[in-house]
PDB file of C-alpha atoms and ligand atoms in Angstrom:
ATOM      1  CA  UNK A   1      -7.665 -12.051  21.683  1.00 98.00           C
ATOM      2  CA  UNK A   2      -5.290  -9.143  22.647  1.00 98.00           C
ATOM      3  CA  UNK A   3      -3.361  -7.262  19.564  1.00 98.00           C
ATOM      4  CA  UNK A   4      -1.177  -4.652  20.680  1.00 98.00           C
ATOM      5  CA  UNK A   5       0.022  -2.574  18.149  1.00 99.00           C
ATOM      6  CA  UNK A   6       3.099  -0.342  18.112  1.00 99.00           C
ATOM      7  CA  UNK A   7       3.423   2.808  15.993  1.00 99.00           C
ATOM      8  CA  UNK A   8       4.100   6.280  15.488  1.00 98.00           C
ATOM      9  CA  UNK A   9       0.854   6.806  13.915  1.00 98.00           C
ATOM     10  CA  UNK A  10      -2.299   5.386  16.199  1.00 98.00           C
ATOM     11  CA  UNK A  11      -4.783   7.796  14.645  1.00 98.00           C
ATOM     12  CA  UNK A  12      -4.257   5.424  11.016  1.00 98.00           C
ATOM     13  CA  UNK A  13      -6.082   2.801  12.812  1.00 98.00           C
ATOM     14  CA  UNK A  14      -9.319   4.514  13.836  1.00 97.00           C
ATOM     15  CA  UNK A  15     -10.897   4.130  10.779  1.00 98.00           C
ATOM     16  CA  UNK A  16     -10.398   0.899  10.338  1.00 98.00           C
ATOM     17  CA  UNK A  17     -11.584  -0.671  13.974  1.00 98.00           C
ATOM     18  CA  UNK A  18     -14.323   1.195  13.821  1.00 98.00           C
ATOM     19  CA  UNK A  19     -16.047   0.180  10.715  1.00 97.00           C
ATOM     20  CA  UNK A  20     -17.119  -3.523  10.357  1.00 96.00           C
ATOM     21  CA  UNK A  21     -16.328  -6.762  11.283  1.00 96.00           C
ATOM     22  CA  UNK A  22     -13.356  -5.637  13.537  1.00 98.00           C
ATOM     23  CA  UNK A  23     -15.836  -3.084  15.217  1.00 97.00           C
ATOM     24  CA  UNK A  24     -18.366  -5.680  15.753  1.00 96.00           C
ATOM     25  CA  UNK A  25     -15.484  -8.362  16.575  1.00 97.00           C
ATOM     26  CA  UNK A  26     -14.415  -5.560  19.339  1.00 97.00           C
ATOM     27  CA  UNK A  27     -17.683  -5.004  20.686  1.00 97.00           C
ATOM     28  CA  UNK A  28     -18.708  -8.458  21.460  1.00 96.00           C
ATOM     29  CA  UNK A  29     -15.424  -8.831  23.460  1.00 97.00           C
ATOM     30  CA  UNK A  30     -13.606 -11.235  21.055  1.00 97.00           C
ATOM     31  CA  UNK A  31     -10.967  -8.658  19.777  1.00 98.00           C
ATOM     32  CA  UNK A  32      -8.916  -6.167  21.859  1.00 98.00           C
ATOM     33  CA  UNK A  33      -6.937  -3.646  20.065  1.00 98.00           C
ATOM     34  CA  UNK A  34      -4.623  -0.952  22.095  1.00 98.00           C
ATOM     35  CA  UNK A  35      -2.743   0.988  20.481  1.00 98.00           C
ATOM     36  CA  UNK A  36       0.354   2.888  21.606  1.00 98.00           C
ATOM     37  CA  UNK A  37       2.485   5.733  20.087  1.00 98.00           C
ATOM     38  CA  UNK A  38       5.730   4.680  20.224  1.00 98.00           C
ATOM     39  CA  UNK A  39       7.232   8.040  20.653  1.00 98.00           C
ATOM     40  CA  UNK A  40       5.458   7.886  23.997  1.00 98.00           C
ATOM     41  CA  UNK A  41       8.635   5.563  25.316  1.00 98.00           C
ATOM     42  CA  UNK A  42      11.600   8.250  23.533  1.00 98.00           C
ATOM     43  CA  UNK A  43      14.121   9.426  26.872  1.00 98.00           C
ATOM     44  CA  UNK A  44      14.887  12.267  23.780  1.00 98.00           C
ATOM     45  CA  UNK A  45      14.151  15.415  25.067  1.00 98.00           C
ATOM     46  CA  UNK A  46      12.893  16.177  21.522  1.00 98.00           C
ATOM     47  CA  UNK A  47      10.726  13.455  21.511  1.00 98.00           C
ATOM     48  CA  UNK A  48      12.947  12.424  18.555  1.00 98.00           C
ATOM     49  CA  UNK A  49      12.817   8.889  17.485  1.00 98.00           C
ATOM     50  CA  UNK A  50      14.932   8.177  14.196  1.00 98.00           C
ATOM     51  CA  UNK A  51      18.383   9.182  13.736  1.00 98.00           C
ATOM     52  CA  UNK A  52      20.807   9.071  10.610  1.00 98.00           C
ATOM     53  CA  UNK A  53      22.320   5.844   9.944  1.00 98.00           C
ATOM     54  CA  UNK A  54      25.546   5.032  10.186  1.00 98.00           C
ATOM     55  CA  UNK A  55      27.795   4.882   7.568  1.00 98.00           C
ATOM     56  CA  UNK A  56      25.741   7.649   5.550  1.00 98.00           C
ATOM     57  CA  UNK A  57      23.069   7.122   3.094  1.00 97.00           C
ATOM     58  CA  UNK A  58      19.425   8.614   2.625  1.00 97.00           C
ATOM     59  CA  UNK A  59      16.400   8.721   5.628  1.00 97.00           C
ATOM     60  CA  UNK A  60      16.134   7.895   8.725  1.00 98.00           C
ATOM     61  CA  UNK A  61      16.958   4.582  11.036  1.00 98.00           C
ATOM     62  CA  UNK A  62      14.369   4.083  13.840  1.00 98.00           C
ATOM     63  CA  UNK A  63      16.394   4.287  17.151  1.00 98.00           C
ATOM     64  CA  UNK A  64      16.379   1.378  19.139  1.00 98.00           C
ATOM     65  CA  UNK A  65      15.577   2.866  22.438  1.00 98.00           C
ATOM     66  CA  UNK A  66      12.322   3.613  22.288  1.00 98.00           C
ATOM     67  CA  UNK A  67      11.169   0.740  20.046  1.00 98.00           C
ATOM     68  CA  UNK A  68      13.011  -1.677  22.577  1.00 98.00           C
ATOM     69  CA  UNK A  69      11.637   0.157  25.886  1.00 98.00           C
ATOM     70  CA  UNK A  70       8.001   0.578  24.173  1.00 98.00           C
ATOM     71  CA  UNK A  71       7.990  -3.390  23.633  1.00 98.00           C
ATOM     72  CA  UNK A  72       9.013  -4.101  26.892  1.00 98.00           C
ATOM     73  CA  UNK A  73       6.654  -1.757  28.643  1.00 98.00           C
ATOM     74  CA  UNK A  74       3.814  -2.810  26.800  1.00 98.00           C
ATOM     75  CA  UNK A  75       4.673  -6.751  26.866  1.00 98.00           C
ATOM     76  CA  UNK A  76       5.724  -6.653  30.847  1.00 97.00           C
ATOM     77  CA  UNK A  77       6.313 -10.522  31.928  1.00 96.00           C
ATOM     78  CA  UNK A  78       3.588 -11.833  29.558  1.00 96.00           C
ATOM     79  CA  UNK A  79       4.696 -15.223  28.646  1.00 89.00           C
ATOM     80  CA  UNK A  80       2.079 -15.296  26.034  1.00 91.00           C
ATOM     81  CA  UNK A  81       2.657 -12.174  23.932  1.00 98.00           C
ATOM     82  CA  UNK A  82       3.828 -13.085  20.386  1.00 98.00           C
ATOM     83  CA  UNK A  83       6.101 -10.295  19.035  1.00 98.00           C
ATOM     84  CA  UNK A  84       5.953  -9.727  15.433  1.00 99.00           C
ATOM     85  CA  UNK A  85       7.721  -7.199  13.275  1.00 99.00           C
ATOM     86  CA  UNK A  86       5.997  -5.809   9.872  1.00 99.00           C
ATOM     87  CA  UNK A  87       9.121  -5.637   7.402  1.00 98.00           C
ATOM     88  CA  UNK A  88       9.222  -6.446   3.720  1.00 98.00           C
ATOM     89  CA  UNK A  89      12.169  -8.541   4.648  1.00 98.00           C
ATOM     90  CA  UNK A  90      10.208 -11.210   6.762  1.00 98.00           C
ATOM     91  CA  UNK A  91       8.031 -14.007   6.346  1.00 98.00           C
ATOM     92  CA  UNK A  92       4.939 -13.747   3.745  1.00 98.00           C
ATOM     93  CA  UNK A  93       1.918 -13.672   5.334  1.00 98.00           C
ATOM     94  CA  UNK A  94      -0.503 -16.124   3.741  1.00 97.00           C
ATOM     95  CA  UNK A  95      -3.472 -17.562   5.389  1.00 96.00           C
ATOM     96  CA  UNK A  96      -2.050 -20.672   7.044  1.00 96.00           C
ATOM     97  CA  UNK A  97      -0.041 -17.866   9.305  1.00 98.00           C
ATOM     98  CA  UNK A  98      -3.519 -16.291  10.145  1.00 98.00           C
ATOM     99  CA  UNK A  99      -4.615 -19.619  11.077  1.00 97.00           C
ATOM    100  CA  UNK A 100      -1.413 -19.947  13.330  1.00 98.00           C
ATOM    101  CA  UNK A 101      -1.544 -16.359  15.065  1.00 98.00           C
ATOM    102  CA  UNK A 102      -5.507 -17.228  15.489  1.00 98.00           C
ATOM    103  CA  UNK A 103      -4.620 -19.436  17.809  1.00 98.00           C
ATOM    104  CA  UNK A 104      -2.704 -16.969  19.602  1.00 98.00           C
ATOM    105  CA  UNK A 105      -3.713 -15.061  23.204  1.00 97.00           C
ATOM    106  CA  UNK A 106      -2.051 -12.149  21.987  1.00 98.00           C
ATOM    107  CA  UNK A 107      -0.372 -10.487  19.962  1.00 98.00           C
ATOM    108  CA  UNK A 108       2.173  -7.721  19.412  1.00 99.00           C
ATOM    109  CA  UNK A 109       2.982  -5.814  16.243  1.00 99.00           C
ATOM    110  CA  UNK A 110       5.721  -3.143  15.734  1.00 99.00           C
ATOM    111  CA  UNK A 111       5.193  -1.033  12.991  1.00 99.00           C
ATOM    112  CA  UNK A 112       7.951   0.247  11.400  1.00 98.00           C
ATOM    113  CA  UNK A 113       8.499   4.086   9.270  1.00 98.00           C
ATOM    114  CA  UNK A 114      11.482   5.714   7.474  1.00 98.00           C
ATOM    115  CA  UNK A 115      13.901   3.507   6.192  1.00 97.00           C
ATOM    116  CA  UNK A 116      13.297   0.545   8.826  1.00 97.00           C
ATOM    117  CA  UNK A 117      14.689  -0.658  12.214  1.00 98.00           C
ATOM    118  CA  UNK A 118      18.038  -0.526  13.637  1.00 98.00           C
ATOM    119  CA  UNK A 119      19.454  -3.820  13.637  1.00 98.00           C
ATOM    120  CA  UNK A 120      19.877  -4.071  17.152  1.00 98.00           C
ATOM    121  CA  UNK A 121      15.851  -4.071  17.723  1.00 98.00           C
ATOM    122  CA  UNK A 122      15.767  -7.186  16.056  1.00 98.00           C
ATOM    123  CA  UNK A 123      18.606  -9.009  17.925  1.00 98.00           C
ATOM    124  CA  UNK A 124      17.424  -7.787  21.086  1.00 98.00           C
ATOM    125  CA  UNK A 125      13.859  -8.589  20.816  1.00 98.00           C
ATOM    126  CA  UNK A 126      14.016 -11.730  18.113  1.00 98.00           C
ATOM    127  CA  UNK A 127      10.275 -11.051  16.940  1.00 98.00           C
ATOM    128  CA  UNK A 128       8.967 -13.255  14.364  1.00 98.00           C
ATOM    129  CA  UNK A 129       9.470 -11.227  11.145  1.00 98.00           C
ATOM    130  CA  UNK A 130       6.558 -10.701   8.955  1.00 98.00           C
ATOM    131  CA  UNK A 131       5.873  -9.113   5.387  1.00 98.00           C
ATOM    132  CA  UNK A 132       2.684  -8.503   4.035  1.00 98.00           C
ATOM    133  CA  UNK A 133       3.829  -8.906   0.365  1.00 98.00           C
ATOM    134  CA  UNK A 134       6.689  -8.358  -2.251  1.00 98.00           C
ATOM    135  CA  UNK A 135       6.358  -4.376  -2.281  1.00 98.00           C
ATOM    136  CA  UNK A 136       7.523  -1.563   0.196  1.00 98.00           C
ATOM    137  CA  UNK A 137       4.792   0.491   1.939  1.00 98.00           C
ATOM    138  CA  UNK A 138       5.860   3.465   3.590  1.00 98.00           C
ATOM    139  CA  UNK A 139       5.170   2.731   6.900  1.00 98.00           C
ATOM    140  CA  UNK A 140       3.945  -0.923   8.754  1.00 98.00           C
ATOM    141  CA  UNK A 141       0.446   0.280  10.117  1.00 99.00           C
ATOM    142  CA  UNK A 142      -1.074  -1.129   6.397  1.00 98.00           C
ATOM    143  CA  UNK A 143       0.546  -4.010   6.816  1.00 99.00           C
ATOM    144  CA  UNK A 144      -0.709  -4.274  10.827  1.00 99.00           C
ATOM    145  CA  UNK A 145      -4.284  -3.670   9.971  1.00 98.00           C
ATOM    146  CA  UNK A 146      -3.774  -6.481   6.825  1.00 98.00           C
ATOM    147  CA  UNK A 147      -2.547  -9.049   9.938  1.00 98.00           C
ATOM    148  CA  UNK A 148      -5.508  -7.749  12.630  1.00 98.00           C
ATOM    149  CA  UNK A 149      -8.149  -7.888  10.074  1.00 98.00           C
ATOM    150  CA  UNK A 150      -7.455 -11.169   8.761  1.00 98.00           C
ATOM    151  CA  UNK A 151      -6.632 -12.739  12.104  1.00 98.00           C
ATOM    152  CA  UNK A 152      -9.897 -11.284  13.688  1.00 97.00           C
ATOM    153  CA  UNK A 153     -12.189 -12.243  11.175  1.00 96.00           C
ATOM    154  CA  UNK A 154     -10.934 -16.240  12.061  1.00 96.00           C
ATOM    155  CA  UNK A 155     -11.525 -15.497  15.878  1.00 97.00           C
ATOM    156  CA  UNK A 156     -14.443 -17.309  17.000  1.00 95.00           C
ATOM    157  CA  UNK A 157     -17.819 -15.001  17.574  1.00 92.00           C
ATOM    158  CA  UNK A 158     -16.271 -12.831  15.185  1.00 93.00           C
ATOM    159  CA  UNK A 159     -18.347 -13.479  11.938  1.00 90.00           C
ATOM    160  CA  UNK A 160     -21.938 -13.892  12.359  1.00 80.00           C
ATOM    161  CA  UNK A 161     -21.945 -16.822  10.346  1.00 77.00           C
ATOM    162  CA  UNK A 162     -18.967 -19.032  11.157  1.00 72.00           C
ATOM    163  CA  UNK A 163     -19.340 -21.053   7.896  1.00 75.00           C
ATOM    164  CA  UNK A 164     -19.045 -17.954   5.597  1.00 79.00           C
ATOM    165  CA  UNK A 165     -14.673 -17.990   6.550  1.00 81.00           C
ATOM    166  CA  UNK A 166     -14.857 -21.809   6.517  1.00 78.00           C
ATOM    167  CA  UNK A 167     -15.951 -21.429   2.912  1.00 77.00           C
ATOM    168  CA  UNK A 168     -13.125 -18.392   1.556  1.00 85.00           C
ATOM    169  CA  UNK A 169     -10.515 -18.754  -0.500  1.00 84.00           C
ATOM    170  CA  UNK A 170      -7.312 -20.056   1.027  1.00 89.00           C
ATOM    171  CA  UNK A 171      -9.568 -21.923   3.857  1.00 81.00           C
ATOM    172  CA  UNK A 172      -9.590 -25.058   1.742  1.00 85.00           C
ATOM    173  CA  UNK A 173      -6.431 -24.829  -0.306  1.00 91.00           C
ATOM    174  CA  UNK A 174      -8.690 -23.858  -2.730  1.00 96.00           C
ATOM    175  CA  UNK A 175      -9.916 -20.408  -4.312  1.00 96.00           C
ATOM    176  CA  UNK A 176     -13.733 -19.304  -3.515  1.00 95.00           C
ATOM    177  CA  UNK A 177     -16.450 -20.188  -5.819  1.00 97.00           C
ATOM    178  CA  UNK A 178     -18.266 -18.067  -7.754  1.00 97.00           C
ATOM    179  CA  UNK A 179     -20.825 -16.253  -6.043  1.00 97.00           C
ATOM    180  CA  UNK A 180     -24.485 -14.863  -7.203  1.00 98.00           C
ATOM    181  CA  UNK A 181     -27.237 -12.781  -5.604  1.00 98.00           C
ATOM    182  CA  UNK A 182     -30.544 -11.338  -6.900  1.00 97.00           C
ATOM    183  CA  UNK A 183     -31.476 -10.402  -9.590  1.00 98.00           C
ATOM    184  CA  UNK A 184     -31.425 -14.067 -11.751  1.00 98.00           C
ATOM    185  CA  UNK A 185     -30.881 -12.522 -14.518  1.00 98.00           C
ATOM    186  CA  UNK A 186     -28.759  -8.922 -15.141  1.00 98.00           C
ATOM    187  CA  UNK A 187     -27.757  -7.389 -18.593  1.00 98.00           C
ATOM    188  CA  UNK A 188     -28.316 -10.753 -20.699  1.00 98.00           C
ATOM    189  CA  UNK A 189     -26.902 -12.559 -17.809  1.00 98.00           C
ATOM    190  CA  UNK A 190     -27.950 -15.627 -16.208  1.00 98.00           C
ATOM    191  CA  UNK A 191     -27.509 -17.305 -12.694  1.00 98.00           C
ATOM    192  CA  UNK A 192     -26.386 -21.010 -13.404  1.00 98.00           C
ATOM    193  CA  UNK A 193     -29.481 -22.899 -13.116  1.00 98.00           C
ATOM    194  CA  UNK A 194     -27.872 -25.363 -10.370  1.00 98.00           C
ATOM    195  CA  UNK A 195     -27.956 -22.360  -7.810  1.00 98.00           C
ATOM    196  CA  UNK A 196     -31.818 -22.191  -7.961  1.00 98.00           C
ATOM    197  CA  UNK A 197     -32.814 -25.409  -8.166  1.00 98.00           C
ATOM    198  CA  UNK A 198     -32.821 -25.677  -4.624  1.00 98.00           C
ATOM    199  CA  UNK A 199     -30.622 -28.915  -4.537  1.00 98.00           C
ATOM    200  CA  UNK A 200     -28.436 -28.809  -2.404  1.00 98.00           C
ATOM    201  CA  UNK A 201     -26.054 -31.699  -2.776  1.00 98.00           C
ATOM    202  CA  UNK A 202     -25.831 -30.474  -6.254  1.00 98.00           C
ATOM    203  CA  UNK A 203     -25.215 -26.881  -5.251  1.00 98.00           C
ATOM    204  CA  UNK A 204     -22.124 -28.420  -3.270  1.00 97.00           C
ATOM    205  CA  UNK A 205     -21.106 -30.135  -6.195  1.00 98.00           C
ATOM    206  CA  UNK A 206     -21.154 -27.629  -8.246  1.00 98.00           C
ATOM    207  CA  UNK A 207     -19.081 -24.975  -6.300  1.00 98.00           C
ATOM    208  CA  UNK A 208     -16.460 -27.703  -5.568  1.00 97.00           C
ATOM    209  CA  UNK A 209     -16.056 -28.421  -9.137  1.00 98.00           C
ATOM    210  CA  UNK A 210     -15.854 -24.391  -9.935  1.00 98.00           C
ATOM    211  CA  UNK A 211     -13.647 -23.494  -6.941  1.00 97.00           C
ATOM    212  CA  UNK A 212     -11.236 -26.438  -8.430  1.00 97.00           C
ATOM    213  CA  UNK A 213     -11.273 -25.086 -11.706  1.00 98.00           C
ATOM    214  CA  UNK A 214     -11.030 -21.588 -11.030  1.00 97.00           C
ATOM    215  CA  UNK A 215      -7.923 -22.552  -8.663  1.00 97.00           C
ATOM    216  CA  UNK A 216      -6.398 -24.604 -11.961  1.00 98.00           C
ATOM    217  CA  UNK A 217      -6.706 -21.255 -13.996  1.00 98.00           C
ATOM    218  CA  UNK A 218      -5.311 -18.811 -11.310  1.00 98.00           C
ATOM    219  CA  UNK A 219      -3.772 -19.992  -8.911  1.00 97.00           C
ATOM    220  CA  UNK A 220      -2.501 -23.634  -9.856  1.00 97.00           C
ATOM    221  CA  UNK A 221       0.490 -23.303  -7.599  1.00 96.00           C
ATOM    222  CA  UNK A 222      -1.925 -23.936  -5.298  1.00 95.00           C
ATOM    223  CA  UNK A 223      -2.958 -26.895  -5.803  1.00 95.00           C
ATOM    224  CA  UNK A 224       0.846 -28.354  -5.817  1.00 88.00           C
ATOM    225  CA  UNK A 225       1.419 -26.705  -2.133  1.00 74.00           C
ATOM    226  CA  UNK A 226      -0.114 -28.667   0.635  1.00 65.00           C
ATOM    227  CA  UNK A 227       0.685 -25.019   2.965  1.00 49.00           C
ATOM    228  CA  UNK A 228      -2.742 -23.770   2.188  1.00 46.00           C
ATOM    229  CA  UNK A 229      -4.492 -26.981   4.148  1.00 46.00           C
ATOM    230  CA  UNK A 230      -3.183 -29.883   1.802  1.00 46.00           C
ATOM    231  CA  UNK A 231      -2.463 -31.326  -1.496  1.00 48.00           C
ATOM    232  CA  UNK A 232      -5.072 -31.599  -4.113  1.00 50.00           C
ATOM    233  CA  UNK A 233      -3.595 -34.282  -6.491  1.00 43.00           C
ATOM    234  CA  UNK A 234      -6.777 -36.440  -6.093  1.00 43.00           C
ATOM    235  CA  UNK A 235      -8.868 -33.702  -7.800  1.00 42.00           C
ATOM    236  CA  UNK A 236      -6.782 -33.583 -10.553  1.00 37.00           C
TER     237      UNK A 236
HETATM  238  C1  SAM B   1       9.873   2.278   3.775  1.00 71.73           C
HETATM  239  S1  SAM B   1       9.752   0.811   4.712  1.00 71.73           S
HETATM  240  C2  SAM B   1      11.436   0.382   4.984  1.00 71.73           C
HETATM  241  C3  SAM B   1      11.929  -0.617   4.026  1.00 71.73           C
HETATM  242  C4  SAM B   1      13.374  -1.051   4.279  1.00 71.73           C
HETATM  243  N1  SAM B   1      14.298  -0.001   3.984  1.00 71.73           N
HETATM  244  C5  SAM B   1      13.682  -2.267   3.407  1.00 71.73           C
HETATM  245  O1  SAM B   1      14.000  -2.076   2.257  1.00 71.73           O
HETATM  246  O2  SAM B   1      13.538  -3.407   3.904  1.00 71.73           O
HETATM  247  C6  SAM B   1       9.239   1.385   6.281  1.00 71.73           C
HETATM  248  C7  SAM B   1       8.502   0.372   7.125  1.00 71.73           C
HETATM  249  O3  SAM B   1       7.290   0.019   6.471  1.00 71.73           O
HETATM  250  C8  SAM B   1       6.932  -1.310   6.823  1.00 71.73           C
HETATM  251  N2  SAM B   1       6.757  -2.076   5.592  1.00 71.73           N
HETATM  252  C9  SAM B   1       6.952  -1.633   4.320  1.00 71.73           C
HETATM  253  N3  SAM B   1       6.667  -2.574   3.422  1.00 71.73           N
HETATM  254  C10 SAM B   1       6.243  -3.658   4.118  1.00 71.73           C
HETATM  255  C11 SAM B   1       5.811  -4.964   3.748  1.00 71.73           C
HETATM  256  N4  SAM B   1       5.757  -5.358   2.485  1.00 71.73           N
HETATM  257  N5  SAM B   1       5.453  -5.823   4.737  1.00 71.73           N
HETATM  258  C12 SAM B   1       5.520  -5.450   6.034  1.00 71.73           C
HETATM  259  N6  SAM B   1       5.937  -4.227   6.437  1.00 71.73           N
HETATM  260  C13 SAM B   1       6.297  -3.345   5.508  1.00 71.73           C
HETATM  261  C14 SAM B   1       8.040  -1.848   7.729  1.00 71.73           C
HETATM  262  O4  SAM B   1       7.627  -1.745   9.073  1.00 71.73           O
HETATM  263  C15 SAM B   1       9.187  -0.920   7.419  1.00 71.73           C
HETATM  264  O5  SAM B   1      10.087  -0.806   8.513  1.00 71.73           O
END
């Protein structure tokens, strides 16, 4: 997969793709992330690319120029781009969207700074609108590396063991099980027998009985939403 990623800060992102799963993700060829500097595209001969808004008021409004030629650069004629724009005003980004944008070829995401876009980027480019959460971040490279991060890891060659996503939270509908490593026993505490008896259909069992019951305390407006992969009535 292609993610292109728009923004007036590309250095925030080296850090991040070059630590991990997305660095091992973009070495074996299953994840290709370019980044571009938006301020690259400005025709100001100040390289300025916010302005005040109109109508008065505090910050700055990103100009649409730029934004608008930068997208259309970068995209060119691809039919099979996907432009998506981080705001805290768009759609909440949940796993069943990283599912969706998995399945994507590529992907485009404009990050946005000071007090947001002007209007007209959004009319004249119609991206899907997308929100990491209910909260305002200063800028939408966080929110960018939230969407390439969780999208990547559900690209195929991208884990080294495909079952480990299979099994996360959200994947089922369901919240993770609880998970144990060595030592079997720390500070008083013991590993639940059932993990080492070696059995596995009881090991299965057992962390589909906890995941339901840990989703019941949490989370139980999960299990009345079929979004996260489908209803869980039967269980209950
Ligand atoms: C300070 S915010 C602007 C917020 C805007 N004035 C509003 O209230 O909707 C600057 C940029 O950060 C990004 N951003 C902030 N919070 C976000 C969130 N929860 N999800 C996605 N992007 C976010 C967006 O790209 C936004 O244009």
């Amino acid at each position: 997969m292609v993610i292109d990623v728009l923004t007036l800060f590309p250095g925030m992102f080296q850090g991040v793709l070059s630590e991990s799963i997305l660095k091992i993700a973009r070495e074996k060829g299953v994840l290709d992330v370019r980044l571009h500097n938006i301020r690259d595209y400005t025709e100001d001969k100040h390289r300025k690319v916010d302005d005040r808004p109109y109508g008065g008021g505090p910050g700055m409004v990103m100009s649409p120029q730029p934004v608008v030629d930068a997208v259309e650069a970068v995209r060119g004629d691809d039919p099979d781009a996907k432009l998506i724009l981080l705001t805290p005003q768009g759609r909440v980004f949940d796993q069943k969207l990283a599912r969706e944008l998995a399945g994507e070829k590529r992907l485009i995401l404009i990050c946005g700074r000071y007090e947001g876009f002007d209007e007209r980027i959004l009319l004249l480019l119609k991206p899907m609108e997308l929100s990491v959460g209910d909260y305002v971040l200063s800028g939408g490279e966080i929110p960018a590396m939230v969407v390439v991060d969780a999208v990547a890891r559900l690209l195929p060659g991208a884990l080294g063991d495909p079952e480990s996503a299979a099994a996360e939270s959200f994947q089922s509908g369901l919240l993770d099980f609880p998970q144990y490593t060595r030592p079997p026993e720390f500070r008083g505490l013991a590993v639940p027998e059932v993990l080492l008896s070696g059995n596995h259909a009881e090991i299965d069992k057992w962390r589909a009985q906890q995941a339901l019951e840990r989703t019941r305390q949490r989370r139980a407006d999960l299990l009345d939403e079929p979004r996260n992969g489908g209803s869980h009535e039967q269980h209950r």
